[in-house]
mmCIF file of C-alpha atoms and ligand atoms in Angstrom:
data_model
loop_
_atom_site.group_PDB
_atom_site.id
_atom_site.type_symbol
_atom_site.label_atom_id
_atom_site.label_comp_id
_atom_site.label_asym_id
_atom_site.label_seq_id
_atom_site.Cartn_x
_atom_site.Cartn_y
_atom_site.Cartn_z
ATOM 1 C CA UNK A 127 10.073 19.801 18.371
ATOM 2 C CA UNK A 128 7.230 18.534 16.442
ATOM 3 C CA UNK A 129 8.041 15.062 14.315
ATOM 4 C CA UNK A 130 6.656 15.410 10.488
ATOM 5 C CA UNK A 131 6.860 11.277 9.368
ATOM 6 C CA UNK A 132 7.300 10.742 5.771
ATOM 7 C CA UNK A 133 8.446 7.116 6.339
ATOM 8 C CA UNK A 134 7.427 5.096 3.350
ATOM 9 C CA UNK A 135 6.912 1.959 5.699
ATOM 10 C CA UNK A 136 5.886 0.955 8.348
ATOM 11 C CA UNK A 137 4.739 4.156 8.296
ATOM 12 C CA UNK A 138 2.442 6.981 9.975
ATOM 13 C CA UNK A 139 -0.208 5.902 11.470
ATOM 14 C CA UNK A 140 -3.836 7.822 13.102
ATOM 15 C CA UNK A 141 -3.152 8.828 16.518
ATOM 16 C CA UNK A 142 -6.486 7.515 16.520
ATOM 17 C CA UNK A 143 -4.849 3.889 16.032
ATOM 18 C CA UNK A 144 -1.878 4.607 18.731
ATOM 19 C CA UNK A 145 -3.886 5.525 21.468
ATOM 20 C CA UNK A 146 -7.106 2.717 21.043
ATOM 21 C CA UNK A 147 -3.992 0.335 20.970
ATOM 22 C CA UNK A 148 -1.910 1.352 23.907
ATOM 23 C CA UNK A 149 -5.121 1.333 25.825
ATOM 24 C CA UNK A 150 -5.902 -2.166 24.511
ATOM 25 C CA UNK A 151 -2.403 -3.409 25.243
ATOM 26 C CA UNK A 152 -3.193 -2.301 28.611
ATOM 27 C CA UNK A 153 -6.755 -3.623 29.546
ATOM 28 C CA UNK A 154 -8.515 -4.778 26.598
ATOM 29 C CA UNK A 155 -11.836 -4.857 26.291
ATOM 30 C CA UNK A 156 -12.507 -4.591 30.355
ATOM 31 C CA UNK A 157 -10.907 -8.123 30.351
ATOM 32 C CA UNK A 158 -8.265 -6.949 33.131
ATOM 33 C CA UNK A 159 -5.887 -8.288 31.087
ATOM 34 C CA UNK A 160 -3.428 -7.179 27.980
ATOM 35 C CA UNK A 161 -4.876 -7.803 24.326
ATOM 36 C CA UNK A 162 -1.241 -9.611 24.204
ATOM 37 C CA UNK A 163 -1.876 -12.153 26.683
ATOM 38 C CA UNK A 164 -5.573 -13.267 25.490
ATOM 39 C CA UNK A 165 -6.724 -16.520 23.767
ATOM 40 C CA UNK A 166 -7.714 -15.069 19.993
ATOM 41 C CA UNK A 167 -10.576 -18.208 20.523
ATOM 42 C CA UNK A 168 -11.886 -15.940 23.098
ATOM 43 C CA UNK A 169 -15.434 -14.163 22.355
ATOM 44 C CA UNK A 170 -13.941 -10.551 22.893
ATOM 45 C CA UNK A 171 -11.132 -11.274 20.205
ATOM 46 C CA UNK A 172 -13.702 -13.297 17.933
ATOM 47 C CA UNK A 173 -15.438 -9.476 17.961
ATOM 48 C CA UNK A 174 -12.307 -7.724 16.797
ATOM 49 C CA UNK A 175 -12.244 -9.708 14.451
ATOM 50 C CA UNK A 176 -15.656 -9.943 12.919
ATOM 51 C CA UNK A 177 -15.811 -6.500 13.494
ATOM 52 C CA UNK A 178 -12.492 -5.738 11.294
ATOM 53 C CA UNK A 179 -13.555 -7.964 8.303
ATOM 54 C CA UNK A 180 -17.197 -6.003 8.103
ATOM 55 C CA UNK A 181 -16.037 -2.506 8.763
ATOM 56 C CA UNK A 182 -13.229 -3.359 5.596
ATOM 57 C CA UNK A 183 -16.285 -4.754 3.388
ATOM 58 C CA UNK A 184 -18.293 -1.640 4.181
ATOM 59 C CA UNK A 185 -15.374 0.931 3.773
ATOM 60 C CA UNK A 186 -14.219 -0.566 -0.049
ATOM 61 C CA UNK A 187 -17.808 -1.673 -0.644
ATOM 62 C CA UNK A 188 -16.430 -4.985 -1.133
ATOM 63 C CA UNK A 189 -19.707 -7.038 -3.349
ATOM 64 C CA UNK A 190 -20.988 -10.319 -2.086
ATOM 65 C CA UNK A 191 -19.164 -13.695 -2.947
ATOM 66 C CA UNK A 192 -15.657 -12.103 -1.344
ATOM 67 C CA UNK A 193 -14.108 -12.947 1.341
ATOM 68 C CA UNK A 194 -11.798 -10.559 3.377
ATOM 69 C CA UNK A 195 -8.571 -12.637 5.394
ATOM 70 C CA UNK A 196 -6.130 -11.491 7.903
ATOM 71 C CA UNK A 197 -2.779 -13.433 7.320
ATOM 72 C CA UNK A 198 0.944 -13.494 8.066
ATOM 73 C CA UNK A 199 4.091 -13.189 5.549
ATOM 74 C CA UNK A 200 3.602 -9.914 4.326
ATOM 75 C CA UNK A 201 2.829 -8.868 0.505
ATOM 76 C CA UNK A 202 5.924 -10.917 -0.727
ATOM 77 C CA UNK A 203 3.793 -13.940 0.817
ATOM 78 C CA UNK A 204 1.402 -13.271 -1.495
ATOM 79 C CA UNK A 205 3.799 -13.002 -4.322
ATOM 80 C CA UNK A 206 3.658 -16.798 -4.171
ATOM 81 C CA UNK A 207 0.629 -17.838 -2.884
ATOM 82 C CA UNK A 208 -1.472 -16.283 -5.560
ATOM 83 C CA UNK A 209 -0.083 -17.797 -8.540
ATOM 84 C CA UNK A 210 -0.148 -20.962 -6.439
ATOM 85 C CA UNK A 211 -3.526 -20.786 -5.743
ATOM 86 C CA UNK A 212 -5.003 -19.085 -9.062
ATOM 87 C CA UNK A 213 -2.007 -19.668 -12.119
ATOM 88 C CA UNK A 214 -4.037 -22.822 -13.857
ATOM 89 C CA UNK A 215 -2.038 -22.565 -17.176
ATOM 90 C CA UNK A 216 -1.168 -18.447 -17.905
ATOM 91 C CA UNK A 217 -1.095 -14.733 -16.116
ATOM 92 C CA UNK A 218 -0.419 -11.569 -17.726
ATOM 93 C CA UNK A 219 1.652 -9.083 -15.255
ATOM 94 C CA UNK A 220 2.857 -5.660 -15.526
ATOM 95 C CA UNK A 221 5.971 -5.074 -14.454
ATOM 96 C CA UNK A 222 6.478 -1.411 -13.035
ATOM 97 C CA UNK A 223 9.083 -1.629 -10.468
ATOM 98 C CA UNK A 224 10.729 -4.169 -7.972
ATOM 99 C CA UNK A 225 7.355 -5.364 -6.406
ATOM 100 C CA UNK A 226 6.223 -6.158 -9.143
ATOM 101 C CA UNK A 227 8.904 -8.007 -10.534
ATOM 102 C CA UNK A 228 9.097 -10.176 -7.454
ATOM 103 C CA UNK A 229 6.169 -11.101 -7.907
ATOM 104 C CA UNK A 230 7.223 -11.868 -11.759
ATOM 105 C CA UNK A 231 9.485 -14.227 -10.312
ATOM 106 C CA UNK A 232 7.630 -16.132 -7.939
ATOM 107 C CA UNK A 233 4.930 -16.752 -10.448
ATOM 108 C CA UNK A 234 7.152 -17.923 -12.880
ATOM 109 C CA UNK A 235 7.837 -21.083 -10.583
ATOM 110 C CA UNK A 236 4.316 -22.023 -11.306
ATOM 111 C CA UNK A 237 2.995 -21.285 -15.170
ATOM 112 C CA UNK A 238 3.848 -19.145 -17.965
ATOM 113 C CA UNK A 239 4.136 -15.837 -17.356
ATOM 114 C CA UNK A 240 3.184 -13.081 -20.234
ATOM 115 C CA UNK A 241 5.025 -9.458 -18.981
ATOM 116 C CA UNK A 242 2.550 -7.482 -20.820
ATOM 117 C CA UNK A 243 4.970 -4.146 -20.504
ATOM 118 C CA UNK A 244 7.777 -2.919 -18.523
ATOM 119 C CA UNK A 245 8.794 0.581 -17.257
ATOM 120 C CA UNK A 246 12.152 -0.454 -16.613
ATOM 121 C CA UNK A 247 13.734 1.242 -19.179
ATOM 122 C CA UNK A 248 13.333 4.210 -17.664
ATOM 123 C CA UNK A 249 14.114 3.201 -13.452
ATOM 124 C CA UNK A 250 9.965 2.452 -13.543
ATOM 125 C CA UNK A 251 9.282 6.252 -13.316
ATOM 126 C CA UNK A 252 6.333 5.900 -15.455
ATOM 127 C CA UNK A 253 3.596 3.708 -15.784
ATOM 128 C CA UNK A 254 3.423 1.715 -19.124
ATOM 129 C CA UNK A 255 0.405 2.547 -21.495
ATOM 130 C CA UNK A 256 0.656 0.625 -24.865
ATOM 131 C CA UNK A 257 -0.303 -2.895 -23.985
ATOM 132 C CA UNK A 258 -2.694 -5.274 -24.509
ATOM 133 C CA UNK A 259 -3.722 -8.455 -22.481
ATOM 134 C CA UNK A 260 -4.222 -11.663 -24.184
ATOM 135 C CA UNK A 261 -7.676 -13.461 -23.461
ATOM 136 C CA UNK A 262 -6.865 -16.500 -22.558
ATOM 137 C CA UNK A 263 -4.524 -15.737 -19.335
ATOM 138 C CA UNK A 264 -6.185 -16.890 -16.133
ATOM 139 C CA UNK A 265 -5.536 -12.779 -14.353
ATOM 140 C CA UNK A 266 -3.996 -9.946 -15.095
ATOM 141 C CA UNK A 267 -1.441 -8.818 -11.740
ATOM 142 C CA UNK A 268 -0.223 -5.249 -11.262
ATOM 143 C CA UNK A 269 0.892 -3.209 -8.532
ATOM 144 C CA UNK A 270 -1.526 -0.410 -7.761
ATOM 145 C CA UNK A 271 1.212 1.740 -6.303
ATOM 146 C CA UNK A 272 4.634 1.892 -7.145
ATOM 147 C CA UNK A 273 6.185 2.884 -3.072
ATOM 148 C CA UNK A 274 9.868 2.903 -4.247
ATOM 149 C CA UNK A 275 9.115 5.307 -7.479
ATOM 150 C CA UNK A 276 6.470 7.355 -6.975
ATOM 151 C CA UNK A 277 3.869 5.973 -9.616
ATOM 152 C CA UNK A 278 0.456 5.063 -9.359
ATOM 153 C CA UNK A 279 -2.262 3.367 -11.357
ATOM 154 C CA UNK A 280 -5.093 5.286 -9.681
ATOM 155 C CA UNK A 281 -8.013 4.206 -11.800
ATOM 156 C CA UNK A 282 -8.775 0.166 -12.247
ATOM 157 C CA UNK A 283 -7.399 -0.593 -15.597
ATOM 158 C CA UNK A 284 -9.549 -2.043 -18.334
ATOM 159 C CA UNK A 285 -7.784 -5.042 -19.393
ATOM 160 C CA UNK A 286 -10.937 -7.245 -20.333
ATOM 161 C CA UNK A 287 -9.704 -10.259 -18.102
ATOM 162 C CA UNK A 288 -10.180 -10.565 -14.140
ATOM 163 C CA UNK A 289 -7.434 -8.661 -11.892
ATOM 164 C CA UNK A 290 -5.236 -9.361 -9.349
ATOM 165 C CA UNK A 291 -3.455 -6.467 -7.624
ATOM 166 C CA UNK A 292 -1.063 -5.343 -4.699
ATOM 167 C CA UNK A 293 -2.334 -2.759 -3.244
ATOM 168 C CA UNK A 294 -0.230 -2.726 -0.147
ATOM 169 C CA UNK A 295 0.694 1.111 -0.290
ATOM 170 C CA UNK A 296 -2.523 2.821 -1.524
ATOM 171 C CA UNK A 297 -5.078 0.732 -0.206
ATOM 172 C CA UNK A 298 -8.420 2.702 1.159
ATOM 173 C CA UNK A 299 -6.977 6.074 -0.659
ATOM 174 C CA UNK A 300 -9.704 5.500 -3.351
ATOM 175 C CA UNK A 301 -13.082 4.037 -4.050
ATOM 176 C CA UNK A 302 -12.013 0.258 -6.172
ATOM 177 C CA UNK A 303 -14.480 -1.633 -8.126
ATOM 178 C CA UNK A 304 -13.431 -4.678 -6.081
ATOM 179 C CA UNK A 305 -15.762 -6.509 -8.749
ATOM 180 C CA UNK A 306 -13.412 -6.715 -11.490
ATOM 181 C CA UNK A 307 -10.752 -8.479 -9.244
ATOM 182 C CA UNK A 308 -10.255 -11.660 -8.385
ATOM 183 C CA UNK A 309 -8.040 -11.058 -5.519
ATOM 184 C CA UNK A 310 -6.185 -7.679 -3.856
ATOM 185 C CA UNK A 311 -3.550 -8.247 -1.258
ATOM 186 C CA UNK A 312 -1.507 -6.102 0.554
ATOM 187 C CA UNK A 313 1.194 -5.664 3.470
ATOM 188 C CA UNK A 314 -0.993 -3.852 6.267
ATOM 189 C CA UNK A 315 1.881 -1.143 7.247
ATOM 190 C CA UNK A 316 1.212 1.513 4.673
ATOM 191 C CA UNK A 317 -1.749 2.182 5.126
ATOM 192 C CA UNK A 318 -3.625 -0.078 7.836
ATOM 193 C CA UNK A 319 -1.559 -1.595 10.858
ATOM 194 C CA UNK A 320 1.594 -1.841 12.086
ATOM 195 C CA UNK A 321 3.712 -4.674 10.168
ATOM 196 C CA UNK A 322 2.602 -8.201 10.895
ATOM 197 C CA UNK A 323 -0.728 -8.438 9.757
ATOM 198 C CA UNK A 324 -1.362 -8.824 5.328
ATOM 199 C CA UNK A 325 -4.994 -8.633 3.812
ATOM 200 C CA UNK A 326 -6.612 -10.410 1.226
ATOM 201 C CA UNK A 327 -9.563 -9.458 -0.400
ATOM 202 C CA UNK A 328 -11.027 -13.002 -2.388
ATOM 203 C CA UNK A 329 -13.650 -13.949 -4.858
ATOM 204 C CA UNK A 330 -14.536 -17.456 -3.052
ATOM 205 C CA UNK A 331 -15.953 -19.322 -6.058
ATOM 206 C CA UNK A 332 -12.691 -18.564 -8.568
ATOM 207 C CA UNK A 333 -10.750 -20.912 -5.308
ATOM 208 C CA UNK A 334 -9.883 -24.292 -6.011
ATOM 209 C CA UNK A 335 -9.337 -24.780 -9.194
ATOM 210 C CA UNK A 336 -5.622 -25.014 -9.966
ATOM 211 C CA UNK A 337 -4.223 -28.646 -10.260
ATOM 212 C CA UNK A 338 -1.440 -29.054 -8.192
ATOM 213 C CA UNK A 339 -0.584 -29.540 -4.110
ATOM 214 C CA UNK A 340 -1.019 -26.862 -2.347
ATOM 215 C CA UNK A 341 0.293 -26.726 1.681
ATOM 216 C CA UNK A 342 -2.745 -26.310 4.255
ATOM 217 C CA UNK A 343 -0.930 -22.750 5.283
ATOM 218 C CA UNK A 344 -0.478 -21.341 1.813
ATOM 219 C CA UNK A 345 -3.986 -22.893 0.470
ATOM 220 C CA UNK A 346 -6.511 -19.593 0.209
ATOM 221 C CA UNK A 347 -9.849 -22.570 0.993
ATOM 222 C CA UNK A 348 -7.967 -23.104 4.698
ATOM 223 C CA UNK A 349 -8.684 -19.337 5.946
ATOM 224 C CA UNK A 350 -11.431 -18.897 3.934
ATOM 225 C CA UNK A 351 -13.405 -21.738 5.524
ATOM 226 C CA UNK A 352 -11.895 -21.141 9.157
ATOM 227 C CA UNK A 353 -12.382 -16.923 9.007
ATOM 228 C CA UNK A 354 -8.671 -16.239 9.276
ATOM 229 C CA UNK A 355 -8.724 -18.580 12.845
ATOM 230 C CA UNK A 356 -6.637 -21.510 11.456
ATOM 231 C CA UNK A 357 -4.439 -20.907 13.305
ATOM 232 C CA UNK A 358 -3.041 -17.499 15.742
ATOM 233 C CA UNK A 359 -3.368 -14.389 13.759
ATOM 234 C CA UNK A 360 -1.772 -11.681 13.890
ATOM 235 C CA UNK A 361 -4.079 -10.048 16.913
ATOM 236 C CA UNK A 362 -2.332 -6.862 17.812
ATOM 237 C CA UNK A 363 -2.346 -5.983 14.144
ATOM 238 C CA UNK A 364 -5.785 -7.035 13.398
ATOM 239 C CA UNK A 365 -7.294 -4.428 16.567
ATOM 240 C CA UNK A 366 -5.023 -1.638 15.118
ATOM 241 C CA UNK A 367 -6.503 -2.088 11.434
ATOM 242 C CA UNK A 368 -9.634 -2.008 13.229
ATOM 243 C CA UNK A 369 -9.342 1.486 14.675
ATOM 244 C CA UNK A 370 -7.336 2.840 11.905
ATOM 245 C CA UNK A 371 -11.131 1.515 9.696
ATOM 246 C CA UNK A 372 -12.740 3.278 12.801
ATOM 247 C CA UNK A 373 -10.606 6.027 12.040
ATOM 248 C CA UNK A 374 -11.193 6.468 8.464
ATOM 249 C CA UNK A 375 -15.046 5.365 8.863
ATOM 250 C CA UNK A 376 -15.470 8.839 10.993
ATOM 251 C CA UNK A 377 -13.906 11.239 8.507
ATOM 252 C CA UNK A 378 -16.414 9.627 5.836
ATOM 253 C CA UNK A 379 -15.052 7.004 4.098
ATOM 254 C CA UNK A 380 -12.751 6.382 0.704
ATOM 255 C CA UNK A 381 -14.054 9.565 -1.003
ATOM 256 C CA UNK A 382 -13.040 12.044 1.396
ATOM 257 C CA UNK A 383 -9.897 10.145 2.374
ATOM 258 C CA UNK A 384 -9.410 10.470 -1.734
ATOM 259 C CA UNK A 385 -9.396 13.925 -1.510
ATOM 260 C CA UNK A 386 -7.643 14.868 1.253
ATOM 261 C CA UNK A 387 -4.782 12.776 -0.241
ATOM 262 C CA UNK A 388 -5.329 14.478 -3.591
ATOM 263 C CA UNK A 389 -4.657 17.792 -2.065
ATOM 264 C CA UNK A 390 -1.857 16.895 0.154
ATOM 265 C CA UNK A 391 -0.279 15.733 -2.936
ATOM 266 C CA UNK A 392 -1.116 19.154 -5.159
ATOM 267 C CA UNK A 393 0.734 21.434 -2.066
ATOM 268 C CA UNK A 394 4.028 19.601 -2.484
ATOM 269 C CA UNK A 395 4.147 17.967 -6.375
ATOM 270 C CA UNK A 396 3.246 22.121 -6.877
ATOM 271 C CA UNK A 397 6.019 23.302 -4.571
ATOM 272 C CA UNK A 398 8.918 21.010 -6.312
ATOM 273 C CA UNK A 399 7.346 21.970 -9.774
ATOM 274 C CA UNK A 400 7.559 25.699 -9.326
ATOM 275 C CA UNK A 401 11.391 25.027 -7.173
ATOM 276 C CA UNK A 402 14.786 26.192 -8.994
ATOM 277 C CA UNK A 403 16.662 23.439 -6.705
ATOM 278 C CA UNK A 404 13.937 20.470 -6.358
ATOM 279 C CA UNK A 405 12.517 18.086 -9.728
ATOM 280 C CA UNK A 406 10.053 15.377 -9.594
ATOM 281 C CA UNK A 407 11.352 12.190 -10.809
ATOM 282 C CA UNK A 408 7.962 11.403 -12.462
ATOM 283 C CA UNK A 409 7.903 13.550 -15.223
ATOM 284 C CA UNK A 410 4.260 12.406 -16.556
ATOM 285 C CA UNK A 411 1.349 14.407 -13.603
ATOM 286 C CA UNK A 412 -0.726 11.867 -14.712
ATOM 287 C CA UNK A 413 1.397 8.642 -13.441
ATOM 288 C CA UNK A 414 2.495 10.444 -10.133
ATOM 289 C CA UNK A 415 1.923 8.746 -6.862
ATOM 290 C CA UNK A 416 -0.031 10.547 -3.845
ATOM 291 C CA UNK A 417 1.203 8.177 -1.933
ATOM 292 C CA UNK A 418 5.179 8.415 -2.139
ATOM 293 C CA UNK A 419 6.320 12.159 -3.356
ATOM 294 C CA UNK A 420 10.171 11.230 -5.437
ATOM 295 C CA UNK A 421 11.752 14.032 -5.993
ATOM 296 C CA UNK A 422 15.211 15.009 -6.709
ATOM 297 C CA UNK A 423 17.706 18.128 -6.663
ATOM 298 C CA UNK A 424 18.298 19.656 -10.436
ATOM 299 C CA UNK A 425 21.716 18.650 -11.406
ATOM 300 C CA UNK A 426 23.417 22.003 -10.740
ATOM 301 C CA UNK A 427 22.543 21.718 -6.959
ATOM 302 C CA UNK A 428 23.176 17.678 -6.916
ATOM 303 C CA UNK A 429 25.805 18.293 -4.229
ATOM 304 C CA UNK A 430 23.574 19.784 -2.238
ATOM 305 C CA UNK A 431 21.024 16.977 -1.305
ATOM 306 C CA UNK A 432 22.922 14.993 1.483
ATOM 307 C CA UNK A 433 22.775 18.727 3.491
ATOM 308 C CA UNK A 434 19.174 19.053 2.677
ATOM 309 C CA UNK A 435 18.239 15.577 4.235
ATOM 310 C CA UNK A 436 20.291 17.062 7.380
ATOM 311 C CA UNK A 437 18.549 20.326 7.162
ATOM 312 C CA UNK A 438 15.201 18.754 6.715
ATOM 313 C CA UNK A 439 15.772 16.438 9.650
ATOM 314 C CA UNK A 440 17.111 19.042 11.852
ATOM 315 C CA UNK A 441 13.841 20.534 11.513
ATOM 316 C CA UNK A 442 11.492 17.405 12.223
ATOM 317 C CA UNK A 443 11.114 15.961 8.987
ATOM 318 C CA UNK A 444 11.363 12.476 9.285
ATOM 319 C CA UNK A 445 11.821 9.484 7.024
ATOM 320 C CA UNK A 446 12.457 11.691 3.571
ATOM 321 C CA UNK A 447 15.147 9.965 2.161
ATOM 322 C CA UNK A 448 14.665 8.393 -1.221
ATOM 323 C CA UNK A 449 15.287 4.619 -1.668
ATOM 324 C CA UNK A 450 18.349 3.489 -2.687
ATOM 325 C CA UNK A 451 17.132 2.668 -6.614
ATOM 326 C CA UNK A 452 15.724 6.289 -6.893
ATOM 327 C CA UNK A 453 18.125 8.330 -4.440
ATOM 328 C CA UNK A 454 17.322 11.725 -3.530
ATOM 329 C CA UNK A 455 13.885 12.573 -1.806
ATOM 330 C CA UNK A 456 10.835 10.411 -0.976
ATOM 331 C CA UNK A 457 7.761 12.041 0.948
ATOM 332 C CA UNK A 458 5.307 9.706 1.639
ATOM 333 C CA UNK A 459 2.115 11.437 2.366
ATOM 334 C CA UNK A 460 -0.078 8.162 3.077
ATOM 335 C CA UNK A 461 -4.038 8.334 4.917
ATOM 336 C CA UNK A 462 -2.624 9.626 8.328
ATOM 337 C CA UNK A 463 -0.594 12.643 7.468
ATOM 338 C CA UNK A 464 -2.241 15.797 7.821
ATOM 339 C CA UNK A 465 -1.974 18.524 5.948
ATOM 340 C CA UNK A 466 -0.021 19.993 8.357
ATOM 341 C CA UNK A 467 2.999 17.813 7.855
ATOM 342 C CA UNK A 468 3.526 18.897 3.938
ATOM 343 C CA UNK A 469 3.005 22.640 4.282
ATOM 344 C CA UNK A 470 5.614 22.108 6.827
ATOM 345 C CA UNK A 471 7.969 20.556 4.196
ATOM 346 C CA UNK A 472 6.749 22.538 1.689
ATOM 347 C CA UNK A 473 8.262 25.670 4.048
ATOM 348 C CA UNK A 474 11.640 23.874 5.235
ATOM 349 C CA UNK A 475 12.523 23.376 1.233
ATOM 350 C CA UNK A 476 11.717 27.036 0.676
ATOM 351 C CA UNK A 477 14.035 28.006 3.501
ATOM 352 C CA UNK A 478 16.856 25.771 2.280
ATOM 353 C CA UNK A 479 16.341 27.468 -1.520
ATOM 354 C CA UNK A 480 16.572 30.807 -0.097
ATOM 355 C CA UNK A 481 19.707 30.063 1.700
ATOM 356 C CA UNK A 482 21.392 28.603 -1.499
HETATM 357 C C1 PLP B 222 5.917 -2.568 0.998
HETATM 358 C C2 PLP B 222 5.432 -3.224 -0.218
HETATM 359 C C3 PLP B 222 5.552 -4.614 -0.424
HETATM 360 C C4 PLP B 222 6.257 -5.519 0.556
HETATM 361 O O1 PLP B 222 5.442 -5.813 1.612
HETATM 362 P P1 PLP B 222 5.904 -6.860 2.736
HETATM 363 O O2 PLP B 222 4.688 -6.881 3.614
HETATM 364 O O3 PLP B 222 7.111 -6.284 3.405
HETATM 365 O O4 PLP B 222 6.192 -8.162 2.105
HETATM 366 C C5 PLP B 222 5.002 -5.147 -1.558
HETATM 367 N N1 PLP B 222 4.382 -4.381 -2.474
HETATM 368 C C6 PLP B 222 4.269 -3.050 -2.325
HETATM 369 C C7 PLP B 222 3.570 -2.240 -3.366
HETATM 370 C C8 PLP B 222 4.793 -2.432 -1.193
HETATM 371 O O5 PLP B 222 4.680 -1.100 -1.038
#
């Protein structure tokens, strides 16, 4: 039976990316040897990787004066190294779900910390409007997409101070004025690679500046000046990103991806709008995710959802249960999933509400 994979993360990724990496796990690069037993100092990995970071510039239409790095930790990494790097006295962040707030936290251990807004009144299923940003902070953080509830802040807010976001679940699923950002990070497994592998996207000249000690590792200036080769990178990571920009590169960039996502997202918010059993748990169309679908049964049918994840699964849909904080249903419908896989879904809850 044919697997439908609505994992939220690591998640689906191009068969594009699987194949050009089992190959290269295999003989890379007609070395005669694995990509996993190579020296990344050697000139065929050096390519991968110079490769990687100009493909990524291209594909966002990243501006001169940024720099594009390939590191280890993961997003929650990043959680601390940015205000380490970039807090000098006060950072405004917006606090729309559990992300976010770790990253709250971390920053607190370095400055003060303004939470401009908070949608946690509400279990963060709607993205906070009413707020301003004072002047004088040195960024404004917020998390583009919110994986665990389905929101999404899909145009670059206008905040009148210099961003910072994580974009580790809806990264390349729209054009971004990468200008009006100091920095965007994000865990590669969403939408890039499989885990290992975190990008950064950095203005150089706003580096250096904050007054304290910061460790060689953690210190944005180290892989900035040594191109990510400080030390080993992540390498089989860094080739997959590279086919999965290959990959996105051939069916025409950002745009296109944009709307393909857009309509993946109509077929199935449409479907659980117009269902007697399903409900969205983001009530506002205009904060919903296209990433991560939440949805939830109506409460006369609330008994019914542990034999709909059974049903659903039966049938080859993979990975739809909702995160623990939300419950219920989560579809994530990320760059890689065809069309295919939601009309599919779309048909298995329509078969389930005709039998009940
Ligand atoms: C998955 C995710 C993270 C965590 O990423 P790690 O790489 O596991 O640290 C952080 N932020 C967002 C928005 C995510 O979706």
């Amino acid at each position: 039976m044919k697997k439908h994979n609505f994992y939220a993360g690591p998640s689906i990724m191009s068969q594009f990316t699987i194949e050009e990496t089992a190959k290269a796990v295999k003989d890379f690069a007609d070395m005669g040897l694995s990509i996993l037993e190579i020296s990344h100092r050697s000139k065929q990995f050096q390519a991968v990787m110079d490769e990687t970071v100009a493909l990524f510039k291209e594909l966002l239409e990243i501006p001169e004066g940024y720099s594009v790095l390939f590191l280890g930790g993961g997003a929650s990494l990043q959680f601390a190294m940015v205000p380490m790097n970039m807090l000098i006295h006060k950072a405004a962040y917006l606090d729309t779900g559990v992300w976010a707030s770790k990253a709250i936290k971390e920053a607190k251990l370095f400055g003060e910390v303004d939470v401009v807004a908070s949608s946690k009144d509400r279990n963060y299923n709607y993205i906070p409007r009413d707020y301003t940003v004072p002047k004088d902070v040195d960024y404004f953080h917020y998390t583009s997409n919110n994986t665990i509830y389905g929101t999404e802040i899909r145009k670059d807010p206008e905040v009148g101070v210099r961003m910072i976001a994580d974009m580790s679940s809806d990264i390349f699923s729209r054009p971004v004025d990468v200008a009006k950002y100091d920095l965007i990070y994000g865990g590669a497994q969403k939408n890039l690679a499989p885990a290992g592998v975190t990008f950064v996207i950095v203005k150089d000249d706003t580096l250096g500046k904050a007054d304290r000690v910061i460790p060689t590792m953690l210190n944005y200036e180290t892989h900035v000046k040594k191109g990510s080769m400080f030390n080993t990178p992540p390498v089989l990571p860094i080739f997959s990103a590279l086919q999965t920009l290959k990959y996105y590169k051939q069916l025409g960039g950002v745009k296109v991806i944009e709307k393909m996502d857009m309509d993946k997202a109509e077929v199935l918010y449409n479907a659980i709008d117009s269902s007697k059993m399903f409900v969205a748990t983001v009530p506002n169309h205009e904060d919903r995710s296209i990433m991560n679908v939440c949805f939830v049964m109506k409460p006369e049918y609330k008994d019914l959802e542990k034999d709909f994840i059974d049903f659903a699964t039966e049938r080859g849909m993979m990975g739809i249960k909702g995160h623990r904080d939300v419950g219920g249903f989560r579809a994530s419908l990320y760059n890689a999933l065809p069309m295919e896989s939601v009309k599919a879904l779309v048909d298995v809850m329509k078969e389930f509400e005709s039998k009940h």
